[in-house]
GROMACS .gro file of C-alpha atoms in nm:
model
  128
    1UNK     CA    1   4.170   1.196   7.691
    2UNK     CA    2   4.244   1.518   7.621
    3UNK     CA    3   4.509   1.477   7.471
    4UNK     CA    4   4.319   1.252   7.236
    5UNK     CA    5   4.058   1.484   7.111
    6UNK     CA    6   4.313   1.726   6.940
    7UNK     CA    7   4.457   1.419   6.777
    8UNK     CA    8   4.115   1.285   6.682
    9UNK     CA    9   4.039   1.675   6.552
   10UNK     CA   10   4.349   1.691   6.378
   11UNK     CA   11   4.238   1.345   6.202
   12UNK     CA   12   3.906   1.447   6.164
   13UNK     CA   13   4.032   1.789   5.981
   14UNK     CA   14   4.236   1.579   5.781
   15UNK     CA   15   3.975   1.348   5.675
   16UNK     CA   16   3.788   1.640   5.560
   17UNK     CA   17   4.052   1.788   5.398
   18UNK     CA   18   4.124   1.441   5.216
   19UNK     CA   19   3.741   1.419   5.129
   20UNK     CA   20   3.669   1.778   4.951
   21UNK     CA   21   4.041   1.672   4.775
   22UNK     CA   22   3.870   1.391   4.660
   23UNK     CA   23   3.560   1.540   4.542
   24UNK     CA   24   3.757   1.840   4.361
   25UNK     CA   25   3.991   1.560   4.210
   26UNK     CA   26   3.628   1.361   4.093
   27UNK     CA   27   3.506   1.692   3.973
   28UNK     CA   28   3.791   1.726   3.768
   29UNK     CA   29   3.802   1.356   3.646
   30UNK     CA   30   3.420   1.392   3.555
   31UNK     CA   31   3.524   1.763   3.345
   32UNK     CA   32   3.801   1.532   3.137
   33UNK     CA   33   3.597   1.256   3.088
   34UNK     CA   34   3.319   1.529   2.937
   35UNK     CA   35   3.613   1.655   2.738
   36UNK     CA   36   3.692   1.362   2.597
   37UNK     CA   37   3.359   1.259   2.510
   38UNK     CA   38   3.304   1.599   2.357
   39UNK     CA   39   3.632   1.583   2.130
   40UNK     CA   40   3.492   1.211   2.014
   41UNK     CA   41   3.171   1.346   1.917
   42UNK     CA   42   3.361   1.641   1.766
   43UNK     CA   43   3.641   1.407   1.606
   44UNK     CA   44   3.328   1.121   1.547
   45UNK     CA   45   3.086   1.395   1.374
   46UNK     CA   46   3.262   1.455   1.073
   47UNK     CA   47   3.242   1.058   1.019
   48UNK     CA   48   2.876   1.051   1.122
   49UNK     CA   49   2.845   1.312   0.848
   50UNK     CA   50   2.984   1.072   0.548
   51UNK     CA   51   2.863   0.796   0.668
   52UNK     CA   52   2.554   0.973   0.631
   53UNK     CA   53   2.593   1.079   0.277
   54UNK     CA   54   2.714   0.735   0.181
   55UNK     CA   55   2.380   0.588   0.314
   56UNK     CA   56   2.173   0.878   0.136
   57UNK     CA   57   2.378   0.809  -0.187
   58UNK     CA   58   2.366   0.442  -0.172
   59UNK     CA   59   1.988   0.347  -0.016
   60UNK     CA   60   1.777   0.635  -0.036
   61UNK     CA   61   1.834   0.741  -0.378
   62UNK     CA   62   1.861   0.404  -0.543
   63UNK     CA   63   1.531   0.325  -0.345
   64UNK     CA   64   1.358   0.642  -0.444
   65UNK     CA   65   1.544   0.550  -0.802
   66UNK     CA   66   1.342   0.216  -0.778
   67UNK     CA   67   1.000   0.392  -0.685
   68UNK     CA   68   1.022   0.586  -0.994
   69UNK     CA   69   1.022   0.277  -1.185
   70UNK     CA   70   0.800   0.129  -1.059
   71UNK     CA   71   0.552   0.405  -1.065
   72UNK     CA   72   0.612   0.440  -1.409
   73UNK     CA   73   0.610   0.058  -1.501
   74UNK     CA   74   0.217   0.084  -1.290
   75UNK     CA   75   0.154   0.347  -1.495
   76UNK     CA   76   0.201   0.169  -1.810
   77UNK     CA   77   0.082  -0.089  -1.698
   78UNK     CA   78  -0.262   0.041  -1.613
   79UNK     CA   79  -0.318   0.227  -1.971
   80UNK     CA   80  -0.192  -0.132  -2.109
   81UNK     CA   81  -0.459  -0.278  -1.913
   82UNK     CA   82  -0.728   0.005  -2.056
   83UNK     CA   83  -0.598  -0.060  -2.438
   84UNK     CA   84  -0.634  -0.410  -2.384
   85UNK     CA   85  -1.020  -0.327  -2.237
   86UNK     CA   86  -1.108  -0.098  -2.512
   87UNK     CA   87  -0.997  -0.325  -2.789
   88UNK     CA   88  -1.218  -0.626  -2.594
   89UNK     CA   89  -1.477  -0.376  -2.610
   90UNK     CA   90  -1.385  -0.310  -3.006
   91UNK     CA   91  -1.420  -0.707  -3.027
   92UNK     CA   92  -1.758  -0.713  -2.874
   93UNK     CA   93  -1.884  -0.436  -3.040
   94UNK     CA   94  -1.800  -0.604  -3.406
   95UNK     CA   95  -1.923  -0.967  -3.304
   96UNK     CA   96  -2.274  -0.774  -3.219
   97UNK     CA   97  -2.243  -0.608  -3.547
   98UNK     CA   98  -2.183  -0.900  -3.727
   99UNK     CA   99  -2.458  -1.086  -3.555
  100UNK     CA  100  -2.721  -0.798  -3.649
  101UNK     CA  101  -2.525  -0.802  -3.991
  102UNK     CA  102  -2.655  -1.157  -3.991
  103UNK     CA  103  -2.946  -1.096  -3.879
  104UNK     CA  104  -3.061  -0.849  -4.146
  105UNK     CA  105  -2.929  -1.089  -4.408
  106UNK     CA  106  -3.161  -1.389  -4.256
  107UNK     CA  107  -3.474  -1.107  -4.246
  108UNK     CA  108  -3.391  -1.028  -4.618
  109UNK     CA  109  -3.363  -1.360  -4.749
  110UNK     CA  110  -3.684  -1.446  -4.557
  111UNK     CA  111  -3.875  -1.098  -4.712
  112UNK     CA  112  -3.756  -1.250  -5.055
  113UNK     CA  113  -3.891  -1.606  -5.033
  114UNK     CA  114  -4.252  -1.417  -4.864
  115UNK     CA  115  -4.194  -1.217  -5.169
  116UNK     CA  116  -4.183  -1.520  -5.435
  117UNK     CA  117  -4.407  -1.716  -5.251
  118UNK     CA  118  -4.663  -1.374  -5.336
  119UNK     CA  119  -4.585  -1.414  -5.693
  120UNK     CA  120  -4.620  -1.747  -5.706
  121UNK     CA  121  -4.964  -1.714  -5.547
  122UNK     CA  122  -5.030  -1.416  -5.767
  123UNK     CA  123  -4.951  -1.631  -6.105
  124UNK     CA  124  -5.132  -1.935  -5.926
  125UNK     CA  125  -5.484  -1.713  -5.901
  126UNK     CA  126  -5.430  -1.547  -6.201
  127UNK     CA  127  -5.408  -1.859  -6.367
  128UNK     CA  128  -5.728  -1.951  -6.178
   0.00000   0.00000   0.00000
C-alpha cells in the first residue's frame, strides 16, 4: 500500500499539473478567440462605416428629401385652400350686393309709382 500512495501522488501531481496546463492552454484559446473577434470588428468597422453612409445617402436623405416636399406641397396647399375661401367669400359678398342692389331698385320703382299715384290724386282733386 505504500508503495501505492507515491504512485497515486505522483498521478495525482500529474493530474494537477495536466489540469492548470489545461486551464493556461483555455486561457490562451479564450485571449485568441478575443483577438480574433477584435481584428473582425477592427477589419468589419470600416465596412460598418460605408455601409452606414450608403444608408444615410440613400434613405435618410431621400426621405428627409421627400419631407421637404411634402411640407412645401401642404403649404401650398393650405394658402390654395385660403384663396379658394376668400374668393367664396368675394362670391358671397357680391351676390349680397347684388341682392341689396336689387333691392334698392324694387324700393325705387315702388317710391315712383307712390309718387305718380300722388300726382294722379293731386290732378284728380284738383280737377275736383
Amino acid at each position: 500500500m505504500e508503495r501505492q500512495e507515491p504512485v497515486v501522488l505522483q498521478v495525482q501531481e500529474q493530474v494537477e499539473l495536466v489540469e492548470q496546463q489545461e486551464l493556461v492552454v483555455l486561457q490562451a484559446l479564450e485571449q485568441v478567440e478575443l483577438q480574433e473577434l477584435q481584428d473582425v470588428q477592427d477589419l468589419m468597422e470600416p465596412q460598418v462605416l460605408v455601409v452606414q453612409m450608403e444608408l444615410q445617402e440613400l434613405v435618410v436623405l431621400p426621405l428627409h428629401q421627400e419631407r421637404r416636399v411634402l411640407q412645401e406641397r401642404l403649404v401650398q396647399q393650405e394658402q390654395v385652400e385660403l384663396v379658394v375661401q376668400m374668393e367664396l367669400w368675394e362670391h358671397r359678398v357680391h351676390q349680397e350686393l347684388q341682392v341689396q342692389v336689387v333691392q334698392q331698385e324694387h324700393l325705387v320703382q315702388q317710391e315712383h309709382l307712390v309718387l305718380q299715384d300722388l300726382q294722379i290724386l293731386q290732378i284728380t282733386l284738383t280737377i275736383m
